[in-house]
Amino acid sequence: MSEECTHDCSNCSQNCGESHANEIEMLKPHELSHIRRVIAVVSGKGGVGKSLVTSLMAINATRRGHKAAILDADITGPSIPKMFGINELASATETALFPCQSKNGVSVMSLNLLVENQTDPVIWRGPVIAGAVSQFWTDVIWGDVDYMFVDMPPGTGDVPLTVFQQLPIEGIIIVTSPQDLVSMIVAKAVNMAKLMRIPILGIVENMSYIKCPDCGKQINIFGESHIEEIAADNGIEVLGKIPIMPEISALCDEGRIEDVAQECIPPANSIFEE
């Protein structure tokens, strides 16, 4: 690849691997699915709370009167069904799958909704995992959906490539935490989004701080946050900060994430509506 590559293959004479990206066709959803907006929730590393942010975004969209759905693309570490208290298996016909519905009407499709034992490990190679994510898009009858949130696995492997190249992603939300590695984590996600020409809607900082239950003082357990400076350096917006709250963890463990208080949700959905 040329050192001066602009990643615009239309007028390029170089024969490099990236030129094949334009040959990949977008996947069509099931003919009975009508999905208006698709937002991916990403991070450069695991354990920062992508599934939590994905769930909160879907919950807030539902509270604002929209029909929301979650495509759980984290095949080897699915946690969305447990957070929403969905324990039944997804139903299917010979030609299609149907998402499960949460208590408040969020449509969810996850690998854990297709296996009898949710604790069985998924020991699949990357292309097989990516193929499963593609089928969640093409073979599931989602119905009418205003906002679909894709809970992505960490990193920049097969699944992110499949999602970014073959699903109509209109923007991504980057999730991070206030640690020294944050600048590198954000940079990885930003650079991949730029390479794939995916708009970045903004960044959410999870585990930002904790409030003392006695005096109410804000304690920065992971050190002082630098998310504003990092966001400014990358030209993106801070959508919100989520503190460490034991009540949120308890609701997730109990499968009652939809009971979370409104003030715990980052005020980011207005950006989608705009």
PDB file of C-alpha atoms in Angstrom:
ATOM      1  CA  MET A   1       0.000   0.000   0.000  1.00  0.00           C
ATOM      2  CA  SER A   2       1.309   3.460  -0.848  1.00  0.00           C
ATOM      3  CA  GLU A   3       2.631   5.555   2.009  1.00  0.00           C
ATOM      4  CA  GLU A   4       0.371   8.367   0.784  1.00  0.00           C
ATOM      5  CA  CYS A   5      -2.759   6.206   0.692  1.00  0.00           C
ATOM      6  CA  THR A   6      -5.986   8.158   1.233  1.00  0.00           C
ATOM      7  CA  HIS A   7      -8.056   4.948   1.476  1.00  0.00           C
ATOM      8  CA  ASP A   8     -10.020   6.141  -1.578  1.00  0.00           C
ATOM      9  CA  CYS A   9      -9.733   3.146  -3.910  1.00  0.00           C
ATOM     10  CA  SER A  10     -11.810   4.635  -6.731  1.00  0.00           C
ATOM     11  CA  ASN A  11      -8.903   6.484  -8.371  1.00  0.00           C
ATOM     12  CA  CYS A  12      -6.029   4.342  -7.145  1.00  0.00           C
ATOM     13  CA  SER A  13      -3.715   2.285  -9.343  1.00  0.00           C
ATOM     14  CA  GLN A  14      -2.174   0.370  -6.453  1.00  0.00           C
ATOM     15  CA  ASN A  15      -3.029  -3.318  -6.122  1.00  0.00           C
ATOM     16  CA  CYS A  16      -3.366  -3.590  -2.355  1.00  0.00           C
ATOM     17  CA  GLY A  17      -5.581  -5.644  -0.098  1.00  0.00           C
ATOM     18  CA  GLU A  18      -7.698  -2.708   0.968  1.00  0.00           C
ATOM     19  CA  SER A  19      -8.972  -2.253  -2.593  1.00  0.00           C
ATOM     20  CA  HIS A  20     -11.101  -5.371  -2.097  1.00  0.00           C
ATOM     21  CA  ALA A  21     -13.147  -3.563   0.552  1.00  0.00           C
ATOM     22  CA  ASN A  22     -15.182  -1.871  -2.189  1.00  0.00           C
ATOM     23  CA  GLU A  23     -16.072  -5.260  -3.641  1.00  0.00           C
ATOM     24  CA  ILE A  24     -17.865  -6.365  -0.453  1.00  0.00           C
ATOM     25  CA  GLU A  25     -21.610  -5.915  -0.792  1.00  0.00           C
ATOM     26  CA  MET A  26     -23.779  -4.690   2.022  1.00  0.00           C
ATOM     27  CA  LEU A  27     -25.948  -7.384   3.542  1.00  0.00           C
ATOM     28  CA  LYS A  28     -29.680  -6.984   3.217  1.00  0.00           C
ATOM     29  CA  PRO A  29     -31.805  -7.552   6.309  1.00  0.00           C
ATOM     30  CA  HIS A  30     -34.668 -10.005   6.252  1.00  0.00           C
ATOM     31  CA  GLU A  31     -37.445  -8.831   3.951  1.00  0.00           C
ATOM     32  CA  LEU A  32     -39.757  -8.466   6.966  1.00  0.00           C
ATOM     33  CA  SER A  33     -37.270  -6.262   8.825  1.00  0.00           C
ATOM     34  CA  HIS A  34     -37.467  -2.481   8.568  1.00  0.00           C
ATOM     35  CA  ILE A  35     -34.511  -0.980  10.434  1.00  0.00           C
ATOM     36  CA  ARG A  36     -34.093   2.793  10.198  1.00  0.00           C
ATOM     37  CA  ARG A  37     -30.897   3.534  12.135  1.00  0.00           C
ATOM     38  CA  VAL A  38     -27.996   1.258  13.134  1.00  0.00           C
ATOM     39  CA  ILE A  39     -25.551   2.400  15.823  1.00  0.00           C
ATOM     40  CA  ALA A  40     -22.499   0.351  16.872  1.00  0.00           C
ATOM     41  CA  VAL A  41     -21.054   0.529  20.391  1.00  0.00           C
ATOM     42  CA  VAL A  42     -17.308  -0.138  20.327  1.00  0.00           C
ATOM     43  CA  SER A  43     -14.098  -0.002  22.328  1.00  0.00           C
ATOM     44  CA  GLY A  44     -10.432  -0.707  21.765  1.00  0.00           C
ATOM     45  CA  LYS A  45     -10.368  -3.156  24.687  1.00  0.00           C
ATOM     46  CA  GLY A  46     -12.682  -5.330  26.740  1.00  0.00           C
ATOM     47  CA  GLY A  47     -14.118  -4.783  30.186  1.00  0.00           C
ATOM     48  CA  VAL A  48     -15.034  -1.115  29.816  1.00  0.00           C
ATOM     49  CA  GLY A  49     -18.815  -1.547  29.758  1.00  0.00           C
ATOM     50  CA  LYS A  50     -19.933  -1.681  26.110  1.00  0.00           C
ATOM     51  CA  SER A  51     -22.860  -3.954  26.937  1.00  0.00           C
ATOM     52  CA  LEU A  52     -23.977  -1.626  29.720  1.00  0.00           C
ATOM     53  CA  VAL A  53     -23.848   1.432  27.473  1.00  0.00           C
ATOM     54  CA  THR A  54     -25.595  -0.471  24.669  1.00  0.00           C
ATOM     55  CA  SER A  55     -28.389  -1.457  27.044  1.00  0.00           C
ATOM     56  CA  LEU A  56     -28.774   2.047  28.478  1.00  0.00           C
ATOM     57  CA  MET A  57     -28.972   3.553  25.001  1.00  0.00           C
ATOM     58  CA  ALA A  58     -31.674   1.099  23.948  1.00  0.00           C
ATOM     59  CA  ILE A  59     -33.612   1.683  27.165  1.00  0.00           C
ATOM     60  CA  ASN A  60     -33.475   5.452  26.726  1.00  0.00           C
ATOM     61  CA  ALA A  61     -34.593   5.186  23.095  1.00  0.00           C
ATOM     62  CA  THR A  62     -37.587   3.143  24.239  1.00  0.00           C
ATOM     63  CA  ARG A  63     -38.430   5.688  26.938  1.00  0.00           C
ATOM     64  CA  ARG A  64     -38.375   8.405  24.282  1.00  0.00           C
ATOM     65  CA  GLY A  65     -41.042   6.577  22.310  1.00  0.00           C
ATOM     66  CA  HIS A  66     -38.847   4.777  19.782  1.00  0.00           C
ATOM     67  CA  LYS A  67     -38.733   1.086  18.922  1.00  0.00           C
ATOM     68  CA  ALA A  68     -35.264  -0.148  19.936  1.00  0.00           C
ATOM     69  CA  ALA A  69     -33.366  -3.365  19.259  1.00  0.00           C
ATOM     70  CA  ILE A  70     -30.019  -4.843  20.291  1.00  0.00           C
ATOM     71  CA  LEU A  71     -27.930  -7.100  18.070  1.00  0.00           C
ATOM     72  CA  ASP A  72     -25.458  -8.760  20.425  1.00  0.00           C
ATOM     73  CA  ALA A  73     -22.366  -9.180  18.237  1.00  0.00           C
ATOM     74  CA  ASP A  74     -20.162 -10.217  21.173  1.00  0.00           C
ATOM     75  CA  ILE A  75     -20.616 -13.890  20.307  1.00  0.00           C
ATOM     76  CA  THR A  76     -18.044 -15.332  22.722  1.00  0.00           C
ATOM     77  CA  GLY A  77     -19.050 -13.142  25.663  1.00  0.00           C
ATOM     78  CA  PRO A  78     -22.772 -12.357  25.380  1.00  0.00           C
ATOM     79  CA  SER A  79     -24.277 -10.642  28.405  1.00  0.00           C
ATOM     80  CA  ILE A  80     -27.243  -8.681  27.061  1.00  0.00           C
ATOM     81  CA  PRO A  81     -29.943 -11.347  27.703  1.00  0.00           C
ATOM     82  CA  LYS A  82     -28.968 -11.711  31.362  1.00  0.00           C
ATOM     83  CA  MET A  83     -29.023  -7.960  31.924  1.00  0.00           C
ATOM     84  CA  PHE A  84     -32.568  -7.780  30.529  1.00  0.00           C
ATOM     85  CA  GLY A  85     -33.741 -10.893  32.373  1.00  0.00           C
ATOM     86  CA  ILE A  86     -34.472 -12.791  29.142  1.00  0.00           C
ATOM     87  CA  ASN A  87     -34.260 -16.499  29.889  1.00  0.00           C
ATOM     88  CA  GLU A  88     -36.302 -18.132  27.130  1.00  0.00           C
ATOM     89  CA  LEU A  89     -34.836 -19.316  23.844  1.00  0.00           C
ATOM     90  CA  ALA A  90     -35.479 -17.421  20.637  1.00  0.00           C
ATOM     91  CA  SER A  91     -38.149 -18.952  18.416  1.00  0.00           C
ATOM     92  CA  ALA A  92     -37.531 -19.887  14.805  1.00  0.00           C
ATOM     93  CA  THR A  93     -39.070 -21.245  11.642  1.00  0.00           C
ATOM     94  CA  GLU A  94     -37.313 -23.132   8.866  1.00  0.00           C
ATOM     95  CA  THR A  95     -36.323 -19.848   7.225  1.00  0.00           C
ATOM     96  CA  ALA A  96     -36.055 -17.218   9.966  1.00  0.00           C
ATOM     97  CA  LEU A  97     -35.360 -16.368  13.596  1.00  0.00           C
ATOM     98  CA  PHE A  98     -37.375 -14.116  15.879  1.00  0.00           C
ATOM     99  CA  PRO A  99     -35.774 -11.841  18.484  1.00  0.00           C
ATOM    100  CA  CYS A 100     -36.804 -12.067  22.113  1.00  0.00           C
ATOM    101  CA  GLN A 101     -38.554  -9.141  23.750  1.00  0.00           C
ATOM    102  CA  SER A 102     -37.574  -7.494  27.016  1.00  0.00           C
ATOM    103  CA  LYS A 103     -40.125  -6.441  29.604  1.00  0.00           C
ATOM    104  CA  ASN A 104     -40.404  -2.966  28.066  1.00  0.00           C
ATOM    105  CA  GLY A 105     -40.238  -4.031  24.442  1.00  0.00           C
ATOM    106  CA  VAL A 106     -36.553  -3.963  23.463  1.00  0.00           C
ATOM    107  CA  SER A 107     -35.925  -6.609  20.789  1.00  0.00           C
ATOM    108  CA  VAL A 108     -32.803  -8.696  21.492  1.00  0.00           C
ATOM    109  CA  MET A 109     -30.911 -11.321  19.528  1.00  0.00           C
ATOM    110  CA  SER A 110     -27.894 -12.977  21.102  1.00  0.00           C
ATOM    111  CA  LEU A 111     -26.152 -16.329  20.873  1.00  0.00           C
ATOM    112  CA  ASN A 112     -27.229 -17.037  24.456  1.00  0.00           C
ATOM    113  CA  LEU A 113     -30.801 -17.047  23.178  1.00  0.00           C
ATOM    114  CA  LEU A 114     -29.987 -19.973  20.880  1.00  0.00           C
ATOM    115  CA  VAL A 115     -28.169 -22.389  23.229  1.00  0.00           C
ATOM    116  CA  GLU A 116     -29.626 -24.565  25.963  1.00  0.00           C
ATOM    117  CA  ASN A 117     -26.811 -23.990  28.448  1.00  0.00           C
ATOM    118  CA  GLN A 118     -25.747 -20.353  28.643  1.00  0.00           C
ATOM    119  CA  THR A 119     -22.481 -21.223  30.370  1.00  0.00           C
ATOM    120  CA  ASP A 120     -21.195 -23.417  27.528  1.00  0.00           C
ATOM    121  CA  PRO A 121     -18.153 -21.769  25.914  1.00  0.00           C
ATOM    122  CA  VAL A 122     -18.264 -20.758  22.253  1.00  0.00           C
ATOM    123  CA  ILE A 123     -15.077 -22.222  20.779  1.00  0.00           C
ATOM    124  CA  TRP A 124     -15.332 -20.951  17.228  1.00  0.00           C
ATOM    125  CA  ARG A 125     -12.816 -19.422  14.860  1.00  0.00           C
ATOM    126  CA  GLY A 126     -13.185 -15.827  13.728  1.00  0.00           C
ATOM    127  CA  PRO A 127     -14.886 -16.387  10.353  1.00  0.00           C
ATOM    128  CA  VAL A 128     -17.535 -18.614  11.943  1.00  0.00           C
ATOM    129  CA  ILE A 129     -18.228 -15.977  14.608  1.00  0.00           C
ATOM    130  CA  ALA A 130     -18.473 -13.277  11.951  1.00  0.00           C
ATOM    131  CA  GLY A 131     -20.870 -15.484  10.005  1.00  0.00           C
ATOM    132  CA  ALA A 132     -23.142 -15.797  13.036  1.00  0.00           C
ATOM    133  CA  VAL A 133     -23.280 -12.004  13.364  1.00  0.00           C
ATOM    134  CA  SER A 134     -24.180 -11.708   9.677  1.00  0.00           C
ATOM    135  CA  GLN A 135     -27.038 -14.158  10.188  1.00  0.00           C
ATOM    136  CA  PHE A 136     -28.351 -12.101  13.093  1.00  0.00           C
ATOM    137  CA  TRP A 137     -28.813  -9.362  10.491  1.00  0.00           C
ATOM    138  CA  THR A 138     -30.052 -11.355   7.515  1.00  0.00           C
ATOM    139  CA  ASP A 139     -32.052 -14.191   9.094  1.00  0.00           C
ATOM    140  CA  VAL A 140     -33.777 -12.460  12.013  1.00  0.00           C
ATOM    141  CA  ILE A 141     -37.219 -10.922  11.517  1.00  0.00           C
ATOM    142  CA  TRP A 142     -36.718  -7.718  13.500  1.00  0.00           C
ATOM    143  CA  GLY A 143     -39.932  -6.051  12.339  1.00  0.00           C
ATOM    144  CA  ASP A 144     -40.081  -2.251  12.571  1.00  0.00           C
ATOM    145  CA  VAL A 145     -37.073  -0.814  14.417  1.00  0.00           C
ATOM    146  CA  ASP A 146     -36.206   2.859  14.829  1.00  0.00           C
ATOM    147  CA  TYR A 147     -32.794   2.323  16.444  1.00  0.00           C
ATOM    148  CA  MET A 148     -30.731  -0.839  16.422  1.00  0.00           C
ATOM    149  CA  PHE A 149     -27.700  -0.880  18.714  1.00  0.00           C
ATOM    150  CA  VAL A 150     -24.938  -3.354  17.909  1.00  0.00           C
ATOM    151  CA  ASP A 151     -22.990  -4.484  20.976  1.00  0.00           C
ATOM    152  CA  MET A 152     -19.558  -5.087  19.470  1.00  0.00           C
ATOM    153  CA  PRO A 153     -16.782  -7.350  20.757  1.00  0.00           C
ATOM    154  CA  PRO A 154     -13.565  -5.582  21.752  1.00  0.00           C
ATOM    155  CA  GLY A 155     -10.779  -4.949  19.310  1.00  0.00           C
ATOM    156  CA  THR A 156     -10.575  -4.758  15.527  1.00  0.00           C
ATOM    157  CA  GLY A 157     -10.961  -8.366  14.365  1.00  0.00           C
ATOM    158  CA  ASP A 158     -13.305 -10.291  12.090  1.00  0.00           C
ATOM    159  CA  VAL A 159     -16.586  -9.217  13.683  1.00  0.00           C
ATOM    160  CA  PRO A 160     -15.938  -5.439  13.624  1.00  0.00           C
ATOM    161  CA  LEU A 161     -14.788  -5.742  10.010  1.00  0.00           C
ATOM    162  CA  THR A 162     -17.931  -7.677   9.075  1.00  0.00           C
ATOM    163  CA  VAL A 163     -20.215  -5.214  10.847  1.00  0.00           C
ATOM    164  CA  PHE A 164     -18.537  -2.095   9.455  1.00  0.00           C
ATOM    165  CA  GLN A 165     -18.290  -3.413   5.898  1.00  0.00           C
ATOM    166  CA  GLN A 166     -21.613  -5.212   5.528  1.00  0.00           C
ATOM    167  CA  LEU A 167     -24.113  -3.536   7.858  1.00  0.00           C
ATOM    168  CA  PRO A 168     -25.409   0.018   7.282  1.00  0.00           C
ATOM    169  CA  ILE A 169     -23.759   1.510  10.363  1.00  0.00           C
ATOM    170  CA  GLU A 170     -24.652   5.203  10.586  1.00  0.00           C
ATOM    171  CA  GLY A 171     -22.358   5.954  13.489  1.00  0.00           C
ATOM    172  CA  ILE A 172     -20.430   4.526  16.424  1.00  0.00           C
ATOM    173  CA  ILE A 173     -20.247   5.275  20.116  1.00  0.00           C
ATOM    174  CA  ILE A 174     -16.867   4.693  21.745  1.00  0.00           C
ATOM    175  CA  VAL A 175     -16.858   3.439  25.335  1.00  0.00           C
ATOM    176  CA  THR A 176     -13.860   3.816  27.593  1.00  0.00           C
ATOM    177  CA  SER A 177     -12.839   4.168  31.246  1.00  0.00           C
ATOM    178  CA  PRO A 178     -10.689   6.788  33.060  1.00  0.00           C
ATOM    179  CA  GLN A 179      -7.385   4.924  33.073  1.00  0.00           C
ATOM    180  CA  ASP A 180      -3.954   5.691  31.674  1.00  0.00           C
ATOM    181  CA  LEU A 181      -4.608   3.437  28.684  1.00  0.00           C
ATOM    182  CA  VAL A 182      -7.625   5.492  27.629  1.00  0.00           C
ATOM    183  CA  SER A 183      -5.839   7.552  24.974  1.00  0.00           C
ATOM    184  CA  MET A 184      -4.606   4.404  23.229  1.00  0.00           C
ATOM    185  CA  ILE A 185      -8.021   2.737  23.509  1.00  0.00           C
ATOM    186  CA  VAL A 186      -9.795   5.719  22.007  1.00  0.00           C
ATOM    187  CA  ALA A 187      -7.180   6.118  19.276  1.00  0.00           C
ATOM    188  CA  LYS A 188      -7.638   2.492  18.153  1.00  0.00           C
ATOM    189  CA  ALA A 189     -11.401   2.920  17.841  1.00  0.00           C
ATOM    190  CA  VAL A 190     -11.114   6.320  16.171  1.00  0.00           C
ATOM    191  CA  ASN A 191      -8.559   5.133  13.637  1.00  0.00           C
ATOM    192  CA  MET A 192     -10.586   2.076  12.681  1.00  0.00           C
ATOM    193  CA  ALA A 193     -13.710   4.197  12.260  1.00  0.00           C
ATOM    194  CA  LYS A 194     -11.803   6.586   9.999  1.00  0.00           C
ATOM    195  CA  LEU A 195     -10.392   3.733   7.907  1.00  0.00           C
ATOM    196  CA  MET A 196     -13.881   2.293   7.481  1.00  0.00           C
ATOM    197  CA  ARG A 197     -15.413   5.756   6.937  1.00  0.00           C
ATOM    198  CA  ILE A 198     -17.870   5.363   9.813  1.00  0.00           C
ATOM    199  CA  PRO A 199     -18.990   8.576  11.576  1.00  0.00           C
ATOM    200  CA  ILE A 200     -18.124   8.822  15.270  1.00  0.00           C
ATOM    201  CA  LEU A 201     -21.094  10.075  17.274  1.00  0.00           C
ATOM    202  CA  GLY A 202     -19.120  10.532  20.473  1.00  0.00           C
ATOM    203  CA  ILE A 203     -17.568   8.875  23.489  1.00  0.00           C
ATOM    204  CA  VAL A 204     -18.986   7.651  26.800  1.00  0.00           C
ATOM    205  CA  GLU A 205     -16.772   7.257  29.853  1.00  0.00           C
ATOM    206  CA  ASN A 206     -17.864   4.388  32.086  1.00  0.00           C
ATOM    207  CA  MET A 207     -16.754   3.865  35.704  1.00  0.00           C
ATOM    208  CA  SER A 208     -15.925   7.547  35.686  1.00  0.00           C
ATOM    209  CA  TYR A 209     -16.096   8.042  39.466  1.00  0.00           C
ATOM    210  CA  ILE A 210     -17.937   6.968  42.596  1.00  0.00           C
ATOM    211  CA  LYS A 211     -19.802   9.081  45.103  1.00  0.00           C
ATOM    212  CA  CYS A 212     -19.230   8.548  48.802  1.00  0.00           C
ATOM    213  CA  PRO A 213     -22.537   7.291  50.258  1.00  0.00           C
ATOM    214  CA  ASP A 214     -21.956   9.314  53.432  1.00  0.00           C
ATOM    215  CA  CYS A 215     -20.702  12.722  52.326  1.00  0.00           C
ATOM    216  CA  GLY A 216     -21.480  12.647  48.610  1.00  0.00           C
ATOM    217  CA  LYS A 217     -17.905  13.506  47.646  1.00  0.00           C
ATOM    218  CA  GLN A 218     -16.857  12.418  44.155  1.00  0.00           C
ATOM    219  CA  ILE A 219     -13.940   9.971  44.274  1.00  0.00           C
ATOM    220  CA  ASN A 220     -11.910   9.248  41.148  1.00  0.00           C
ATOM    221  CA  ILE A 221     -10.984   5.620  41.795  1.00  0.00           C
ATOM    222  CA  PHE A 222      -9.120   5.191  38.510  1.00  0.00           C
ATOM    223  CA  GLY A 223      -7.446   8.578  38.678  1.00  0.00           C
ATOM    224  CA  GLU A 224      -8.311  11.934  37.209  1.00  0.00           C
ATOM    225  CA  SER A 225     -10.316  11.749  34.001  1.00  0.00           C
ATOM    226  CA  HIS A 226      -8.781  13.197  30.847  1.00  0.00           C
ATOM    227  CA  ILE A 227     -11.656  12.287  28.577  1.00  0.00           C
ATOM    228  CA  GLU A 228     -12.414  15.890  27.583  1.00  0.00           C
ATOM    229  CA  GLU A 229      -8.857  16.505  26.389  1.00  0.00           C
ATOM    230  CA  ILE A 230      -8.701  13.155  24.565  1.00  0.00           C
ATOM    231  CA  ALA A 231     -12.054  13.779  22.906  1.00  0.00           C
ATOM    232  CA  ALA A 232     -10.917  17.250  21.830  1.00  0.00           C
ATOM    233  CA  ASP A 233      -7.664  15.859  20.413  1.00  0.00           C
ATOM    234  CA  ASN A 234      -9.657  13.406  18.291  1.00  0.00           C
ATOM    235  CA  GLY A 235     -12.368  15.873  17.330  1.00  0.00           C
ATOM    236  CA  ILE A 236     -15.198  13.964  18.981  1.00  0.00           C
ATOM    237  CA  GLU A 237     -17.825  14.808  21.571  1.00  0.00           C
ATOM    238  CA  VAL A 238     -18.176  13.500  25.120  1.00  0.00           C
ATOM    239  CA  LEU A 239     -21.708  12.097  25.322  1.00  0.00           C
ATOM    240  CA  GLY A 240     -21.676  11.408  29.035  1.00  0.00           C
ATOM    241  CA  LYS A 241     -19.986   9.927  32.073  1.00  0.00           C
ATOM    242  CA  ILE A 242     -21.384   6.953  33.967  1.00  0.00           C
ATOM    243  CA  PRO A 243     -20.295   6.652  37.600  1.00  0.00           C
ATOM    244  CA  ILE A 244     -19.689   3.421  39.461  1.00  0.00           C
ATOM    245  CA  MET A 245     -23.070   2.716  41.029  1.00  0.00           C
ATOM    246  CA  PRO A 246     -23.723  -0.494  43.007  1.00  0.00           C
ATOM    247  CA  GLU A 247     -27.421  -0.196  42.211  1.00  0.00           C
ATOM    248  CA  ILE A 248     -26.733  -0.492  38.480  1.00  0.00           C
ATOM    249  CA  SER A 249     -24.613  -3.610  39.039  1.00  0.00           C
ATOM    250  CA  ALA A 250     -27.377  -5.110  41.170  1.00  0.00           C
ATOM    251  CA  LEU A 251     -30.012  -4.421  38.496  1.00  0.00           C
ATOM    252  CA  CYS A 252     -27.827  -6.058  35.837  1.00  0.00           C
ATOM    253  CA  ASP A 253     -27.292  -9.133  38.007  1.00  0.00           C
ATOM    254  CA  GLU A 254     -31.025  -9.374  38.677  1.00  0.00           C
ATOM    255  CA  GLY A 255     -31.975  -8.956  35.013  1.00  0.00           C
ATOM    256  CA  ARG A 256     -33.705  -5.650  35.714  1.00  0.00           C
ATOM    257  CA  ILE A 257     -31.530  -3.182  33.803  1.00  0.00           C
ATOM    258  CA  GLU A 258     -34.703  -1.537  32.477  1.00  0.00           C
ATOM    259  CA  ASP A 259     -35.471  -0.333  36.009  1.00  0.00           C
ATOM    260  CA  VAL A 260     -32.392   1.907  36.052  1.00  0.00           C
ATOM    261  CA  ALA A 261     -33.041   5.535  36.973  1.00  0.00           C
ATOM    262  CA  GLN A 262     -33.109   8.060  34.147  1.00  0.00           C
ATOM    263  CA  GLU A 263     -30.240  10.093  35.618  1.00  0.00           C
ATOM    264  CA  CYS A 264     -27.917   7.102  35.188  1.00  0.00           C
ATOM    265  CA  ILE A 265     -28.331   7.175  31.406  1.00  0.00           C
ATOM    266  CA  PRO A 266     -25.983   9.312  29.281  1.00  0.00           C
ATOM    267  CA  PRO A 267     -27.968  12.004  27.444  1.00  0.00           C
ATOM    268  CA  ALA A 268     -26.877  10.815  24.020  1.00  0.00           C
ATOM    269  CA  ASN A 269     -30.077   9.816  22.258  1.00  0.00           C
ATOM    270  CA  SER A 270     -30.785  13.393  21.178  1.00  0.00           C
ATOM    271  CA  ILE A 271     -27.775  13.083  18.880  1.00  0.00           C
ATOM    272  CA  PHE A 272     -29.349  10.084  17.131  1.00  0.00           C
ATOM    273  CA  GLU A 273     -32.628  11.938  16.704  1.00  0.00           C
ATOM    274  CA  GLU A 274     -30.871  14.950  15.231  1.00  0.00           C
TER     275      GLU A 274
END
